[in-house]
Amino acid sequence: MKIFVTGGAGYIGSICVEQMLNQGHEVTVFDNLTEGHRKAVDPRARLIFGDLQKPEEIAAAMREIAPEAVMHFAANALVGESMVNPSKYFRNNVYGGINLLDAMVAAGVKRFVFSSTCATFGPPERNPIDETLPQRPINPYGESKLLFEKILRWYDEIHGLKFVALRYFNAAGASETFGEDHRIETHLIPNVLKVALGQKSHVEIYGTDYETPDGTCIRDYIHILDLAQAHILALGAPESAYYNLGTGGGTSVREIIATCERVTGKTIAVVEQPRRAGDPPLLIAASDKVKRELGWQPQYQSIEKIIESAWAWHVKNPGGYGD
Ligand code: UDP
């Protein structure tokens, strides 16, 4: 298929682009490179430098490429930043997204895969989190993604735009060529690996008094290659749907650090800090629906394998993409 990918220079987008190219799809990336990196765009893909905030730029690119499907990764995704600057999140994640949908409608493109998030649920009533639980986000990031999920329903009903919204839990790991490099790194695994690389003195643990077995937060870490496979399957979805996407297993912050020590052979210095605002203690996905309906099956269930792939990438690319 001919696929148009917004945010294809970012962490998740770049690896999905690579995997789609490996499976024979033709890919165009549309990215403004504020979060992404030029070197993260697979050379087999075409890169269009453009901004979703400018309706004429995205409309012109969509008209020219006339793809069969769009994958939409371009977004801001930091919970903490969204609590300080909500406007940025609603503009980029909602207004930018509407410009993209309108460009699709104008160009007659009918298939859409959306990067959504477990942050649309807020602290859940129970775990694992399935698609029937109420969505009550507790930060503008989660709210912006939930608003866009709701907008999608109406573009389907009114314009016949078929969508799949994939609500990721914690994306982690790397492919052989592409990995995680944020200019401001807030995520746990890359921060721990930076300590192992000698680029940071220690990692901070945000909260050790949660009601979990070791007192630290538990998350469902999903290998980026499994995530990419779900996107590829979503291209063939028979109808519009929302899916939660994780492994169904949980790993605590302390367990992540211990696994990183085993994988890297380095001791990781830690400093215990108070809780980070907005962090629920436990977030685990129920992904039965996507398995049942799209035939998705994660291949890399073990946290060791996920961290090994991330470590291999960081060792090969100690300066990330170098920009
Ligand atoms: N975390 C931490 N130290 C860090 C970064 C994150 O203790 O330097 C914790 C964070 O509080 C959360 C978990 O690790 O409980 C995963 O955080 P991350 O930012 O990687 O992903 P999130 O779950 O927020 O999307």
mmCIF file of C-alpha atoms and ligand atoms in Angstrom:
data_model
loop_
_atom_site.group_PDB
_atom_site.id
_atom_site.type_symbol
_atom_site.label_atom_id
_atom_site.label_comp_id
_atom_site.label_asym_id
_atom_site.label_seq_id
_atom_site.Cartn_x
_atom_site.Cartn_y
_atom_site.Cartn_z
ATOM 1 C CA MET A 1 0.000 0.000 0.000
ATOM 2 C CA LYS A 2 0.970 3.628 -0.413
ATOM 3 C CA ILE A 3 1.104 5.021 3.119
ATOM 4 C CA PHE A 4 1.446 8.592 4.379
ATOM 5 C CA VAL A 5 3.012 8.823 7.856
ATOM 6 C CA THR A 6 2.928 11.953 9.999
ATOM 7 C CA GLY A 7 5.631 11.996 12.658
ATOM 8 C CA GLY A 8 7.645 9.343 10.836
ATOM 9 C CA ALA A 9 10.878 10.938 12.109
ATOM 10 C CA GLY A 10 9.965 10.280 15.751
ATOM 11 C CA TYR A 11 10.675 7.232 17.892
ATOM 12 C CA ILE A 12 7.603 5.105 17.221
ATOM 13 C CA GLY A 13 6.931 6.502 13.748
ATOM 14 C CA SER A 14 10.459 5.853 12.475
ATOM 15 C CA ILE A 15 10.348 2.176 13.424
ATOM 16 C CA CYS A 16 6.853 1.676 12.003
ATOM 17 C CA VAL A 17 8.074 3.250 8.752
ATOM 18 C CA GLU A 18 11.056 0.876 8.644
ATOM 19 C CA GLN A 19 8.876 -2.190 9.280
ATOM 20 C CA MET A 20 6.316 -1.154 6.644
ATOM 21 C CA LEU A 21 9.086 -0.670 4.090
ATOM 22 C CA ASN A 22 10.452 -4.109 5.003
ATOM 23 C CA GLN A 23 7.028 -5.555 4.251
ATOM 24 C CA GLY A 24 6.892 -3.928 0.836
ATOM 25 C CA HIS A 25 4.775 -0.833 1.452
ATOM 26 C CA GLU A 26 5.584 2.528 -0.138
ATOM 27 C CA VAL A 27 5.993 5.233 2.517
ATOM 28 C CA THR A 28 5.999 9.038 2.599
ATOM 29 C CA VAL A 29 6.865 10.774 5.881
ATOM 30 C CA PHE A 30 5.412 14.188 6.757
ATOM 31 C CA ASP A 31 7.250 15.750 9.711
ATOM 32 C CA ASN A 32 8.265 19.191 10.972
ATOM 33 C CA LEU A 33 11.321 17.725 12.764
ATOM 34 C CA THR A 34 10.612 19.570 16.028
ATOM 35 C CA GLU A 35 10.591 16.291 17.963
ATOM 36 C CA GLY A 36 11.871 13.956 15.267
ATOM 37 C CA HIS A 37 15.228 13.603 13.530
ATOM 38 C CA ARG A 38 16.065 13.644 9.835
ATOM 39 C CA LYS A 39 18.370 10.648 10.347
ATOM 40 C CA ALA A 40 15.518 8.675 11.882
ATOM 41 C CA VAL A 41 13.718 8.642 8.528
ATOM 42 C CA ASP A 42 14.509 5.447 6.675
ATOM 43 C CA PRO A 43 16.284 6.439 3.426
ATOM 44 C CA ARG A 44 13.843 4.271 1.442
ATOM 45 C CA ALA A 45 11.013 6.653 2.450
ATOM 46 C CA ARG A 46 10.375 10.100 1.029
ATOM 47 C CA LEU A 47 10.440 12.935 3.596
ATOM 48 C CA ILE A 48 8.182 15.953 3.197
ATOM 49 C CA PHE A 49 9.090 18.712 5.626
ATOM 50 C CA GLY A 50 5.807 20.266 6.703
ATOM 51 C CA ASP A 51 3.630 21.362 9.575
ATOM 52 C CA LEU A 52 0.175 20.114 10.522
ATOM 53 C CA GLN A 53 -0.561 23.551 11.961
ATOM 54 C CA LYS A 54 -0.563 24.887 8.401
ATOM 55 C CA PRO A 55 -3.642 23.481 6.659
ATOM 56 C CA GLU A 56 -2.341 24.391 3.191
ATOM 57 C CA GLU A 57 0.914 22.447 3.725
ATOM 58 C CA ILE A 58 -0.764 19.228 4.758
ATOM 59 C CA ALA A 59 -3.492 19.586 2.106
ATOM 60 C CA ALA A 60 -0.917 20.036 -0.674
ATOM 61 C CA ALA A 61 1.141 17.034 0.490
ATOM 62 C CA MET A 62 -1.954 14.827 0.762
ATOM 63 C CA ARG A 63 -3.138 15.850 -2.715
ATOM 64 C CA GLU A 64 0.252 15.157 -4.235
ATOM 65 C CA ILE A 65 0.827 11.757 -2.590
ATOM 66 C CA ALA A 66 -2.800 10.538 -2.749
ATOM 67 C CA PRO A 67 -2.065 7.647 -0.340
ATOM 68 C CA GLU A 68 -4.301 4.669 0.405
ATOM 69 C CA ALA A 69 -3.832 5.106 4.158
ATOM 70 C CA VAL A 70 -2.535 7.590 6.713
ATOM 71 C CA MET A 71 -0.736 6.777 9.964
ATOM 72 C CA HIS A 72 -0.726 9.668 12.397
ATOM 73 C CA PHE A 73 2.115 9.718 14.947
ATOM 74 C CA ALA A 74 2.919 13.450 14.950
ATOM 75 C CA ALA A 75 2.033 14.775 18.402
ATOM 76 C CA ASN A 76 3.381 16.123 21.648
ATOM 77 C CA ALA A 77 3.452 13.407 24.269
ATOM 78 C CA LEU A 78 4.850 14.623 27.598
ATOM 79 C CA VAL A 79 2.381 14.536 30.479
ATOM 80 C CA GLY A 80 4.359 16.996 32.609
ATOM 81 C CA GLU A 81 4.727 19.547 29.829
ATOM 82 C CA SER A 82 1.012 19.305 29.062
ATOM 83 C CA MET A 83 0.251 20.305 32.660
ATOM 84 C CA VAL A 84 2.262 23.508 32.146
ATOM 85 C CA ASN A 85 1.377 24.301 28.534
ATOM 86 C CA PRO A 86 -2.049 22.822 27.663
ATOM 87 C CA SER A 87 -2.442 25.124 24.663
ATOM 88 C CA LYS A 88 0.476 23.423 22.886
ATOM 89 C CA TYR A 89 -1.191 20.034 23.366
ATOM 90 C CA PHE A 90 -4.641 21.049 22.177
ATOM 91 C CA ARG A 91 -3.220 22.946 19.191
ATOM 92 C CA ASN A 92 -0.834 20.244 18.000
ATOM 93 C CA ASN A 93 -2.754 17.132 18.949
ATOM 94 C CA VAL A 94 -6.293 18.293 18.204
ATOM 95 C CA TYR A 95 -6.153 21.228 15.757
ATOM 96 C CA GLY A 96 -3.202 19.715 13.838
ATOM 97 C CA GLY A 97 -5.070 16.415 13.678
ATOM 98 C CA ILE A 98 -8.216 18.077 12.323
ATOM 99 C CA ASN A 99 -6.159 19.705 9.562
ATOM 100 C CA LEU A 100 -4.871 16.248 8.681
ATOM 101 C CA LEU A 101 -8.368 14.707 8.609
ATOM 102 C CA ASP A 102 -9.680 17.565 6.461
ATOM 103 C CA ALA A 103 -6.801 17.084 4.017
ATOM 104 C CA MET A 104 -7.705 13.391 3.843
ATOM 105 C CA VAL A 105 -11.367 14.123 3.194
ATOM 106 C CA ALA A 106 -10.447 16.610 0.438
ATOM 107 C CA ALA A 107 -8.115 14.061 -1.188
ATOM 108 C CA GLY A 108 -10.569 11.161 -0.766
ATOM 109 C CA VAL A 109 -8.306 9.131 1.571
ATOM 110 C CA LYS A 110 -10.409 6.766 3.678
ATOM 111 C CA ARG A 111 -8.094 4.776 5.938
ATOM 112 C CA PHE A 112 -6.486 6.086 9.142
ATOM 113 C CA VAL A 113 -4.378 4.628 11.959
ATOM 114 C CA PHE A 114 -4.064 6.810 15.055
ATOM 115 C CA SER A 115 -1.466 6.770 17.864
ATOM 116 C CA SER A 116 -3.570 6.996 20.976
ATOM 117 C CA THR A 117 -2.564 6.282 24.538
ATOM 118 C CA CYS A 118 -3.502 4.618 27.806
ATOM 119 C CA ALA A 119 -3.353 8.167 29.228
ATOM 120 C CA THR A 120 -6.895 8.567 27.834
ATOM 121 C CA PHE A 121 -8.082 6.329 30.701
ATOM 122 C CA GLY A 122 -6.558 8.163 33.663
ATOM 123 C CA PRO A 123 -6.211 6.085 36.850
ATOM 124 C CA PRO A 124 -8.322 2.997 36.081
ATOM 125 C CA GLU A 125 -10.941 1.379 38.311
ATOM 126 C CA ARG A 126 -9.254 -1.962 37.679
ATOM 127 C CA ASN A 127 -6.381 -3.650 35.861
ATOM 128 C CA PRO A 128 -5.815 -4.962 33.274
ATOM 129 C CA ILE A 129 -7.451 -2.115 31.352
ATOM 130 C CA ASP A 130 -9.817 -3.211 28.608
ATOM 131 C CA GLU A 131 -11.731 -1.075 26.127
ATOM 132 C CA THR A 132 -14.944 -1.057 28.184
ATOM 133 C CA LEU A 133 -13.475 0.994 31.055
ATOM 134 C CA PRO A 134 -14.440 4.679 31.258
ATOM 135 C CA GLN A 135 -11.937 7.198 29.895
ATOM 136 C CA ARG A 136 -11.205 9.955 32.403
ATOM 137 C CA PRO A 137 -7.851 11.539 31.583
ATOM 138 C CA ILE A 138 -6.098 13.499 34.323
ATOM 139 C CA ASN A 139 -3.839 15.649 32.141
ATOM 140 C CA PRO A 140 -4.170 17.713 28.932
ATOM 141 C CA TYR A 141 -2.050 15.198 26.998
ATOM 142 C CA GLY A 142 -4.523 12.351 27.669
ATOM 143 C CA GLU A 143 -7.461 14.712 27.124
ATOM 144 C CA SER A 144 -6.116 15.871 23.748
ATOM 145 C CA LYS A 145 -5.813 12.266 22.546
ATOM 146 C CA LEU A 146 -9.286 11.411 23.845
ATOM 147 C CA LEU A 147 -10.792 14.445 22.090
ATOM 148 C CA PHE A 148 -9.229 13.281 18.852
ATOM 149 C CA GLU A 149 -10.546 9.733 19.348
ATOM 150 C CA LYS A 150 -14.036 11.219 19.618
ATOM 151 C CA ILE A 151 -13.547 13.395 16.537
ATOM 152 C CA LEU A 152 -12.603 10.296 14.535
ATOM 153 C CA ARG A 153 -15.972 8.703 15.171
ATOM 154 C CA TRP A 154 -17.728 11.615 13.457
ATOM 155 C CA TYR A 155 -15.395 11.668 10.446
ATOM 156 C CA ASP A 156 -16.241 7.995 10.014
ATOM 157 C CA GLU A 157 -19.991 8.547 10.365
ATOM 158 C CA ILE A 158 -20.119 11.630 8.144
ATOM 159 C CA HIS A 159 -17.232 11.136 5.676
ATOM 160 C CA GLY A 160 -16.794 7.337 5.748
ATOM 161 C CA LEU A 161 -13.218 7.648 7.041
ATOM 162 C CA LYS A 162 -12.299 4.237 8.509
ATOM 163 C CA PHE A 163 -9.963 4.447 11.500
ATOM 164 C CA VAL A 164 -8.122 2.314 14.025
ATOM 165 C CA ALA A 165 -7.051 4.044 17.257
ATOM 166 C CA LEU A 166 -4.258 2.149 19.014
ATOM 167 C CA ARG A 167 -3.901 3.061 22.680
ATOM 168 C CA TYR A 168 -0.311 2.298 23.526
ATOM 169 C CA PHE A 169 0.896 1.466 26.976
ATOM 170 C CA ASN A 170 4.697 1.943 27.443
ATOM 171 C CA ALA A 171 6.538 1.688 24.124
ATOM 172 C CA ALA A 172 10.142 0.562 24.603
ATOM 173 C CA GLY A 173 13.073 -1.092 22.836
ATOM 174 C CA ALA A 174 14.577 -0.524 19.402
ATOM 175 C CA SER A 175 15.023 -2.078 15.986
ATOM 176 C CA GLU A 176 18.559 -2.730 14.739
ATOM 177 C CA THR A 177 18.707 0.649 13.029
ATOM 178 C CA PHE A 178 16.279 2.975 14.809
ATOM 179 C CA GLY A 179 15.740 3.738 18.479
ATOM 180 C CA GLU A 180 14.591 6.172 21.130
ATOM 181 C CA ASP A 181 16.224 9.608 21.161
ATOM 182 C CA HIS A 182 14.239 12.467 22.674
ATOM 183 C CA ARG A 183 15.932 15.857 22.993
ATOM 184 C CA ILE A 184 14.487 16.054 26.483
ATOM 185 C CA GLU A 185 14.424 12.508 27.821
ATOM 186 C CA THR A 186 11.815 11.848 30.497
ATOM 187 C CA HIS A 187 11.260 8.110 29.944
ATOM 188 C CA LEU A 188 12.519 5.533 32.372
ATOM 189 C CA ILE A 189 14.387 2.995 30.227
ATOM 190 C CA PRO A 190 16.491 5.442 28.154
ATOM 191 C CA ASN A 191 17.328 7.370 31.314
ATOM 192 C CA VAL A 192 18.540 4.214 33.066
ATOM 193 C CA LEU A 193 20.590 3.246 29.996
ATOM 194 C CA LYS A 194 22.189 6.704 29.933
ATOM 195 C CA VAL A 195 23.508 5.964 33.426
ATOM 196 C CA ALA A 196 24.909 2.648 32.156
ATOM 197 C CA LEU A 197 26.573 4.550 29.273
ATOM 198 C CA GLY A 198 28.171 6.967 31.750
ATOM 199 C CA GLN A 199 26.154 9.911 30.372
ATOM 200 C CA LYS A 200 24.216 10.464 33.593
ATOM 201 C CA SER A 201 25.375 10.026 37.179
ATOM 202 C CA HIS A 202 22.180 8.384 38.435
ATOM 203 C CA VAL A 203 18.535 7.709 37.710
ATOM 204 C CA GLU A 204 15.776 9.101 39.866
ATOM 205 C CA ILE A 205 12.969 6.873 41.103
ATOM 206 C CA TYR A 206 9.768 8.856 41.288
ATOM 207 C CA GLY A 207 8.008 7.432 44.321
ATOM 208 C CA THR A 208 8.816 4.394 46.456
ATOM 209 C CA ASP A 209 5.673 4.412 48.609
ATOM 210 C CA TYR A 210 3.094 3.193 46.093
ATOM 211 C CA GLU A 211 0.838 0.286 46.993
ATOM 212 C CA THR A 212 2.755 -2.132 44.807
ATOM 213 C CA PRO A 213 4.949 -5.055 45.915
ATOM 214 C CA ASP A 214 8.201 -3.024 45.863
ATOM 215 C CA GLY A 215 6.643 0.427 46.307
ATOM 216 C CA THR A 216 7.400 1.661 42.766
ATOM 217 C CA CYS A 217 5.043 2.129 39.814
ATOM 218 C CA ILE A 218 4.240 -0.778 37.527
ATOM 219 C CA ARG A 219 3.859 -0.317 33.773
ATOM 220 C CA ASP A 220 3.191 -2.563 30.779
ATOM 221 C CA TYR A 221 6.241 -2.225 28.491
ATOM 222 C CA ILE A 222 5.627 -3.249 24.903
ATOM 223 C CA HIS A 223 8.369 -3.864 22.357
ATOM 224 C CA ILE A 224 8.389 -1.280 19.597
ATOM 225 C CA LEU A 225 8.490 -4.037 16.939
ATOM 226 C CA ASP A 226 5.288 -5.555 18.356
ATOM 227 C CA LEU A 227 3.751 -2.103 18.299
ATOM 228 C CA ALA A 228 4.797 -1.672 14.674
ATOM 229 C CA GLN A 229 3.224 -5.006 13.751
ATOM 230 C CA ALA A 230 -0.093 -3.879 15.262
ATOM 231 C CA HIS A 231 -0.019 -0.800 13.005
ATOM 232 C CA ILE A 232 0.560 -2.917 9.937
ATOM 233 C CA LEU A 233 -2.339 -5.210 10.884
ATOM 234 C CA ALA A 234 -4.508 -2.122 11.491
ATOM 235 C CA LEU A 235 -4.115 -1.202 7.813
ATOM 236 C CA GLY A 236 -6.309 -4.201 6.995
ATOM 237 C CA ALA A 237 -8.911 -3.699 9.741
ATOM 238 C CA PRO A 238 -12.416 -4.477 8.444
ATOM 239 C CA GLU A 239 -14.025 -1.614 10.387
ATOM 240 C CA SER A 240 -13.270 1.336 12.635
ATOM 241 C CA ALA A 241 -12.178 0.371 16.154
ATOM 242 C CA TYR A 242 -10.348 1.388 19.310
ATOM 243 C CA TYR A 243 -7.775 -1.064 20.717
ATOM 244 C CA ASN A 244 -5.641 -1.159 23.878
ATOM 245 C CA LEU A 245 -2.137 -2.332 23.114
ATOM 246 C CA GLY A 246 0.229 -3.840 25.676
ATOM 247 C CA THR A 247 1.596 -7.229 26.685
ATOM 248 C CA GLY A 248 -0.669 -7.796 29.700
ATOM 249 C CA GLY A 249 2.389 -8.043 31.973
ATOM 250 C CA GLY A 250 3.719 -5.479 34.428
ATOM 251 C CA THR A 251 7.227 -4.402 35.449
ATOM 252 C CA SER A 252 8.033 -2.053 38.340
ATOM 253 C CA VAL A 253 10.558 0.797 38.197
ATOM 254 C CA ARG A 254 12.922 -1.165 40.441
ATOM 255 C CA GLU A 255 12.566 -4.257 38.245
ATOM 256 C CA ILE A 256 13.421 -2.173 35.168
ATOM 257 C CA ILE A 257 16.563 -0.886 36.868
ATOM 258 C CA ALA A 258 17.578 -4.402 38.003
ATOM 259 C CA THR A 259 17.025 -5.762 34.472
ATOM 260 C CA CYS A 260 19.113 -2.930 33.008
ATOM 261 C CA GLU A 261 21.910 -3.839 35.437
ATOM 262 C CA ARG A 262 21.788 -7.477 34.287
ATOM 263 C CA VAL A 263 21.650 -6.614 30.591
ATOM 264 C CA THR A 264 24.374 -3.941 30.661
ATOM 265 C CA GLY A 265 26.597 -5.462 33.353
ATOM 266 C CA LYS A 266 26.803 -2.000 34.996
ATOM 267 C CA THR A 267 25.698 -0.822 38.407
ATOM 268 C CA ILE A 268 23.007 1.851 38.178
ATOM 269 C CA ALA A 269 23.100 4.525 40.882
ATOM 270 C CA VAL A 270 19.607 5.545 41.979
ATOM 271 C CA VAL A 271 18.243 8.492 43.924
ATOM 272 C CA GLU A 272 14.806 8.083 45.419
ATOM 273 C CA GLN A 273 12.518 11.038 44.864
ATOM 274 C CA PRO A 274 8.905 11.852 45.759
ATOM 275 C CA ARG A 275 6.123 10.757 43.432
ATOM 276 C CA ARG A 276 5.806 12.459 40.047
ATOM 277 C CA ALA A 277 2.455 14.245 39.630
ATOM 278 C CA GLY A 278 -0.097 12.364 37.570
ATOM 279 C CA ASP A 279 1.497 8.878 37.775
ATOM 280 C CA PRO A 280 -1.024 6.083 38.475
ATOM 281 C CA PRO A 281 0.549 3.201 40.459
ATOM 282 C CA LEU A 282 -0.410 0.422 38.061
ATOM 283 C CA LEU A 283 -1.226 0.452 34.324
ATOM 284 C CA ILE A 284 -1.570 -2.864 32.524
ATOM 285 C CA ALA A 285 -3.296 -3.450 29.199
ATOM 286 C CA ALA A 286 -5.865 -6.051 28.318
ATOM 287 C CA SER A 287 -5.179 -6.581 24.615
ATOM 288 C CA ASP A 288 -7.578 -9.459 23.952
ATOM 289 C CA LYS A 289 -9.658 -7.367 21.544
ATOM 290 C CA VAL A 290 -6.794 -6.544 19.172
ATOM 291 C CA LYS A 291 -5.606 -10.161 19.328
ATOM 292 C CA ARG A 292 -9.074 -11.465 18.553
ATOM 293 C CA GLU A 293 -10.059 -8.972 15.857
ATOM 294 C CA LEU A 294 -6.752 -8.227 14.108
ATOM 295 C CA GLY A 295 -4.802 -11.398 14.966
ATOM 296 C CA TRP A 296 -2.066 -9.420 16.745
ATOM 297 C CA GLN A 297 0.355 -11.521 18.785
ATOM 298 C CA PRO A 298 3.318 -9.925 20.605
ATOM 299 C CA GLN A 299 6.624 -11.671 19.866
ATOM 300 C CA TYR A 300 8.820 -10.004 22.509
ATOM 301 C CA GLN A 301 7.041 -10.529 25.805
ATOM 302 C CA SER A 302 10.144 -10.462 27.992
ATOM 303 C CA ILE A 303 11.412 -7.240 29.493
ATOM 304 C CA GLU A 304 14.981 -8.590 29.062
ATOM 305 C CA LYS A 305 14.557 -8.770 25.303
ATOM 306 C CA ILE A 306 13.071 -5.281 25.184
ATOM 307 C CA ILE A 307 15.931 -3.805 27.206
ATOM 308 C CA GLU A 308 18.567 -5.790 25.277
ATOM 309 C CA SER A 309 17.334 -4.248 22.030
ATOM 310 C CA ALA A 310 17.313 -0.731 23.523
ATOM 311 C CA TRP A 311 20.803 -1.244 24.979
ATOM 312 C CA ALA A 312 22.209 -2.526 21.676
ATOM 313 C CA TRP A 313 20.896 0.598 19.939
ATOM 314 C CA HIS A 314 22.252 2.993 22.579
ATOM 315 C CA VAL A 315 25.678 1.333 22.513
ATOM 316 C CA LYS A 316 25.754 1.668 18.720
ATOM 317 C CA ASN A 317 24.408 5.252 18.847
ATOM 318 C CA PRO A 318 25.684 6.783 22.114
ATOM 319 C CA GLY A 319 24.895 10.293 20.893
ATOM 320 C CA GLY A 320 21.469 9.277 19.576
ATOM 321 C CA TYR A 321 20.829 10.814 16.149
ATOM 322 C CA GLY A 322 23.368 13.540 16.891
ATOM 323 C CA ASP A 323 21.009 16.508 16.693
HETATM 324 N N1 UDP B 1 10.146 7.035 36.160
HETATM 325 C C1 UDP B 1 11.139 7.128 37.129
HETATM 326 N N2 UDP B 1 12.291 7.783 36.799
HETATM 327 C C2 UDP B 1 12.519 8.361 35.581
HETATM 328 C C3 UDP B 1 11.492 8.264 34.603
HETATM 329 C C4 UDP B 1 10.322 7.602 34.932
HETATM 330 O O1 UDP B 1 10.992 6.612 38.251
HETATM 331 O O2 UDP B 1 13.581 8.964 35.356
HETATM 332 C C5 UDP B 1 8.920 6.281 36.456
HETATM 333 C C6 UDP B 1 7.633 7.062 36.242
HETATM 334 O O3 UDP B 1 7.272 7.742 37.419
HETATM 335 C C7 UDP B 1 6.662 5.943 35.869
HETATM 336 C C8 UDP B 1 7.525 4.910 35.155
HETATM 337 O O4 UDP B 1 8.870 5.201 35.545
HETATM 338 O O5 UDP B 1 6.143 5.334 37.040
HETATM 339 C C9 UDP B 1 7.451 4.985 33.636
HETATM 340 O O6 UDP B 1 7.632 6.355 33.258
HETATM 341 P P1 UDP B 1 7.827 6.807 31.765
HETATM 342 O O7 UDP B 1 8.030 8.302 31.791
HETATM 343 O O8 UDP B 1 8.892 5.989 31.129
HETATM 344 O O9 UDP B 1 6.468 6.433 31.048
HETATM 345 P P2 UDP B 1 4.936 6.814 31.425
HETATM 346 O O10 UDP B 1 4.401 5.620 32.170
HETATM 347 O O11 UDP B 1 4.946 8.066 32.241
HETATM 348 O O12 UDP B 1 4.304 6.994 30.092
#
